[in-house]
Coordinates of N, CA and C in Angstrom, one line a residue:
M1 N -67.3 -4.8 57.5 CA -66.8 -3.3 58.2 C -65.9 -3.1 57.7
T2 N -65.4 -2.5 56.7 CA -63.9 -2.2 56.3 C -63.5 -0.7 56.8
S3 N -62.3 -0.8 56.8 CA -61.8 1.0 57.2 C -61.0 1.2 55.9
K4 N -60.8 2.5 56.2 CA -60.4 3.2 54.9 C -59.1 3.8 55.3
K5 N -58.2 3.3 56.1 CA -56.8 3.6 56.5 C -56.4 2.2 56.0
P6 N -55.2 2.7 55.3 CA -54.3 1.9 54.3 C -53.8 0.8 55.5
A7 N -53.3 -0.2 55.2 CA -52.9 -1.7 56.2 C -51.6 -1.1 56.7
A8 N -50.7 -0.3 56.2 CA -49.5 -0.1 57.2 C -50.1 0.9 58.3
S9 N -51.0 1.2 58.1 CA -51.3 2.5 59.3 C -51.7 1.6 60.2
K10 N -52.8 0.5 60.3 CA -52.9 -0.2 60.9 C -51.9 -0.9 62.1
R11 N -51.0 -1.0 61.8 CA -49.3 -1.7 62.4 C -49.2 -0.6 63.3
T12 N -48.9 -1.6 64.5 CA -48.4 -1.0 65.5 C -46.6 -1.0 65.5
T13 N -46.2 -0.1 65.9 CA -44.5 -0.2 65.6 C -43.8 -1.4 66.6
L14 N -42.7 -1.9 66.3 CA -41.7 -2.8 67.2 C -41.3 -2.0 68.5
P15 N -41.3 -3.0 69.6 CA -40.6 -2.3 70.4 C -39.6 -2.1 70.2
R16 N -38.3 -1.2 71.2 CA -37.4 -1.1 70.8 C -36.4 -2.4 71.0
Q17 N -35.2 -3.2 70.5 CA -34.7 -4.0 71.0 C -33.3 -3.6 72.6
S18 N -33.5 -3.9 73.5 CA -32.6 -3.9 74.8 C -31.6 -4.2 74.7
S19 N -30.6 -3.6 75.9 CA -29.5 -4.5 75.8 C -28.7 -3.3 76.8
Y20 N -28.0 -4.1 77.3 CA -27.5 -3.6 78.7 C -26.1 -3.6 78.9
T21 N -25.4 -2.8 79.3 CA -24.0 -2.3 79.4 C -23.8 -3.3 80.9
K22 N -22.3 -3.6 81.1 CA -21.5 -4.3 82.1 C -21.8 -3.4 83.4
R23 N -21.5 -2.5 83.3 CA -21.9 -1.5 84.1 C -23.1 -1.6 84.9
F24 N -23.9 -1.2 83.7 CA -25.6 -1.4 84.4 C -26.0 -2.6 85.0
L25 N -25.4 -3.9 84.5 CA -26.0 -5.1 84.7 C -25.0 -4.9 86.3
Q26 N -24.0 -4.5 86.6 CA -23.2 -4.6 88.2 C -24.5 -3.9 88.9
D27 N -24.8 -2.5 88.2 CA -25.7 -1.6 89.1 C -27.4 -2.3 89.5
W28 N -28.0 -3.3 88.8 CA -29.3 -3.9 88.5 C -29.7 -3.9 89.9
S29 N -29.2 -4.3 90.8 CA -29.7 -4.8 92.1 C -30.2 -3.1 92.9
A30 N -29.8 -2.1 92.4 CA -30.4 -1.1 92.9 C -31.6 -0.7 92.0
L31 N -31.9 -1.5 90.7 CA -32.8 -0.8 90.0 C -34.3 -1.3 90.1
S32 N -34.1 -2.6 91.3 CA -34.9 -3.7 91.2 C -36.3 -3.5 92.2
H33 N -36.3 -2.0 92.4 CA -37.2 -1.4 93.0 C -39.0 -1.1 92.1
P34 N -40.0 -1.3 93.0 CA -41.3 -1.4 92.1 C -41.3 0.0 91.4
G35 N -41.8 -0.5 90.2 CA -42.1 1.0 89.6 C -41.0 1.0 88.7
R36 N -39.7 0.5 89.1 CA -38.5 1.1 87.7 C -38.4 0.5 87.0
Y37 N -38.9 -1.0 86.5 CA -39.1 -1.5 85.7 C -40.2 -1.3 84.3
D38 N -41.2 -0.8 85.1 CA -42.0 -0.1 84.1 C -41.6 1.1 83.1
M39 N -40.7 1.9 84.3 CA -40.1 3.1 83.8 C -39.4 2.4 82.4
T40 N -38.4 1.3 82.8 CA -37.5 1.2 81.4 C -38.7 0.5 80.3
L41 N -39.7 -0.2 80.5 CA -40.5 -0.4 79.7 C -41.2 0.5 79.0
L42 N -41.3 1.8 79.6 CA -41.7 2.9 78.5 C -40.9 3.7 77.9
I43 N -39.9 3.8 78.3 CA -38.4 3.9 77.2 C -38.4 3.4 76.5
A44 N -38.5 1.7 76.7 CA -38.3 1.1 75.4 C -39.3 1.1 74.1
N45 N -40.4 1.4 74.6 CA -41.9 1.5 73.6 C -42.1 2.9 73.9
D46 N -40.9 3.8 73.5 CA -41.0 5.3 73.4 C -42.0 6.1 73.7
G47 N -42.8 5.4 74.9 CA -43.6 6.2 75.8 C -42.9 7.5 76.7
P48 N -43.9 8.5 76.6 CA -43.6 9.9 77.4 C -43.5 9.5 78.8
L49 N -42.4 10.0 79.1 CA -42.1 10.0 81.0 C -42.4 10.5 81.9
P50 N -43.5 10.5 82.7 CA -43.7 11.3 83.8 C -42.6 12.5 84.3
A51 N -43.1 13.7 84.2 CA -42.4 15.1 84.9 C -41.5 14.4 86.0
Q52 N -41.8 14.1 86.9 CA -41.0 13.8 87.9 C -40.0 13.0 87.6
W53 N -39.9 12.3 86.7 CA -38.6 11.6 86.4 C -37.5 12.7 85.8
R54 N -37.6 13.6 84.8 CA -36.7 14.8 84.6 C -36.1 14.1 83.6
D55 N -36.7 13.5 82.8 CA -35.7 12.8 81.8 C -35.1 14.2 80.7
H56 N -33.9 14.0 80.5 CA -33.1 15.2 79.6 C -32.1 14.4 78.8
Q57 N -31.8 15.0 77.7 CA -30.5 14.8 77.0 C -29.1 15.4 77.9
L58 N -28.4 14.7 77.8 CA -26.7 14.8 78.4 C -26.2 15.4 77.4
S59 N -24.7 16.2 78.0 CA -24.1 16.9 76.7 C -22.1 16.2 77.3
G60 N -21.3 16.8 76.6 CA -20.3 16.3 76.6 C -19.7 15.0 76.2
K61 N -18.9 14.0 77.0 CA -18.7 12.9 76.5 C -19.9 11.9 76.5
W62 N -21.2 12.2 76.9 CA -22.3 11.3 77.2 C -23.4 12.1 76.3
E63 N -22.7 12.7 75.2 CA -23.6 13.2 74.5 C -24.9 12.9 73.5
R64 N -24.9 11.7 73.5 CA -25.7 11.0 72.6 C -26.9 10.4 73.8
H65 N -26.5 10.4 74.9 CA -27.2 9.8 76.4 C -28.2 10.5 76.5
R66 N -29.3 10.1 77.6 CA -30.3 10.2 78.1 C -30.1 10.0 79.6
E67 N -30.4 10.8 80.4 CA -30.7 10.8 81.9 C -32.0 11.2 82.5
C68 N -32.6 9.9 83.0 CA -34.0 10.3 84.4 C -33.3 10.1 85.8
H69 N -34.2 10.5 86.2 CA -34.0 10.8 87.9 C -35.2 9.8 88.1
L70 N -34.9 8.6 88.8 CA -35.4 7.5 89.6 C -36.2 7.9 91.1
G71 N -35.6 9.2 91.3 CA -35.8 9.2 92.8 C -34.7 9.5 93.7
G72 N -34.7 11.1 94.2 CA -33.6 11.8 94.5 C -32.7 12.2 93.2
D73 N -31.5 11.5 94.1 CA -30.0 11.9 93.3 C -29.5 10.3 92.4
F74 N -31.0 9.5 92.6 CA -30.4 8.1 91.6 C -30.8 8.3 90.2
L75 N -30.0 8.1 89.4 CA -30.2 8.5 87.9 C -29.8 7.0 87.1
L76 N -30.7 7.0 85.9 CA -30.6 6.4 84.6 C -30.4 6.5 83.7
V77 N -28.8 6.2 83.1 CA -28.8 6.8 81.7 C -28.5 6.0 80.6
Y78 N -29.4 6.4 79.5 CA -29.6 5.5 78.5 C -29.3 6.1 77.4
L79 N -29.2 5.6 76.4 CA -29.1 5.8 74.7 C -30.3 4.5 74.0
L80 N -30.8 5.9 73.1 CA -32.0 5.4 72.0 C -31.4 5.1 71.4
D81 N -31.0 4.2 70.5 CA -29.9 4.0 69.4 C -30.7 3.4 68.2
D82 N -30.9 4.7 66.8 CA -32.1 4.3 65.9 C -31.4 4.0 64.4
S83 N -30.1 3.8 64.8 CA -28.9 3.7 63.4 C -29.3 2.8 62.7
G84 N -29.8 1.3 63.6 CA -29.9 -0.1 62.9 C -30.7 -0.2 62.3
K85 N -30.9 -1.6 61.8 CA -32.6 -2.0 61.3 C -33.5 -2.1 62.2
C86 N -33.4 -2.3 63.6 CA -34.5 -2.4 65.1 C -33.8 -1.4 65.9
P87 N -34.7 -0.4 66.2 CA -34.3 0.6 67.0 C -33.9 0.0 68.3
S88 N -32.7 0.7 69.1 CA -32.8 -0.1 70.6 C -32.5 0.9 71.4
L89 N -32.6 0.4 73.2 CA -32.6 0.9 74.2 C -31.5 0.6 74.7
V90 N -30.2 1.0 75.1 CA -29.0 0.5 75.8 C -28.8 1.4 76.8
I91 N -29.4 0.4 78.0 CA -29.4 1.1 79.3 C -27.4 1.3 79.8
S92 N -27.4 2.6 80.0 CA -25.7 2.2 80.3 C -25.1 2.2 81.8
S93 N -25.8 3.1 82.5 CA -25.7 2.7 84.2 C -26.6 3.4 84.8
C94 N -26.7 3.3 86.0 CA -27.5 3.7 87.1 C -26.6 3.8 88.4
G95 N -27.1 5.1 89.1 CA -26.7 5.1 90.4 C -26.5 6.6 90.6
T96 N -26.0 7.4 91.7 CA -25.8 8.9 91.7 C -24.9 9.4 91.0
H97 N -25.0 10.6 91.0 CA -24.5 11.6 89.8 C -22.8 11.3 90.2
A98 N -22.3 11.2 91.7 CA -20.8 11.2 91.9 C -20.6 9.9 91.1
D99 N -21.3 8.7 91.5 CA -21.2 7.2 90.8 C -21.1 7.2 89.5
I100 N -21.4 8.1 88.5 CA -21.7 7.9 86.6 C -20.5 9.0 86.5
F101 N -20.8 10.2 87.1 CA -20.1 11.1 86.3 C -18.7 11.7 87.1
G102 N -18.6 11.0 88.2 CA -17.5 11.4 89.1 C -17.1 12.4 90.0

């Protein structure tokens, strides 16, 4: 049995390359609760985030970044960078609004 789709359309896209800022690595222990790692995998694979995480674009000095709420006032700030050969996810920071935005 043969498929009529061209070979290129049968291939899956590669997941984004992930990197972390120094600030995020310092916040890692606060992010290591169950379910939070799954959320970073969804972002890295361009999956839709559930509405309860209130994912949205930021403005001002953070204009290229996005933010999602992991629970209450606990946030994850990240950047989806499509400028290079391999699209990447840069997780910039996590913490409360006061911790991140001052």
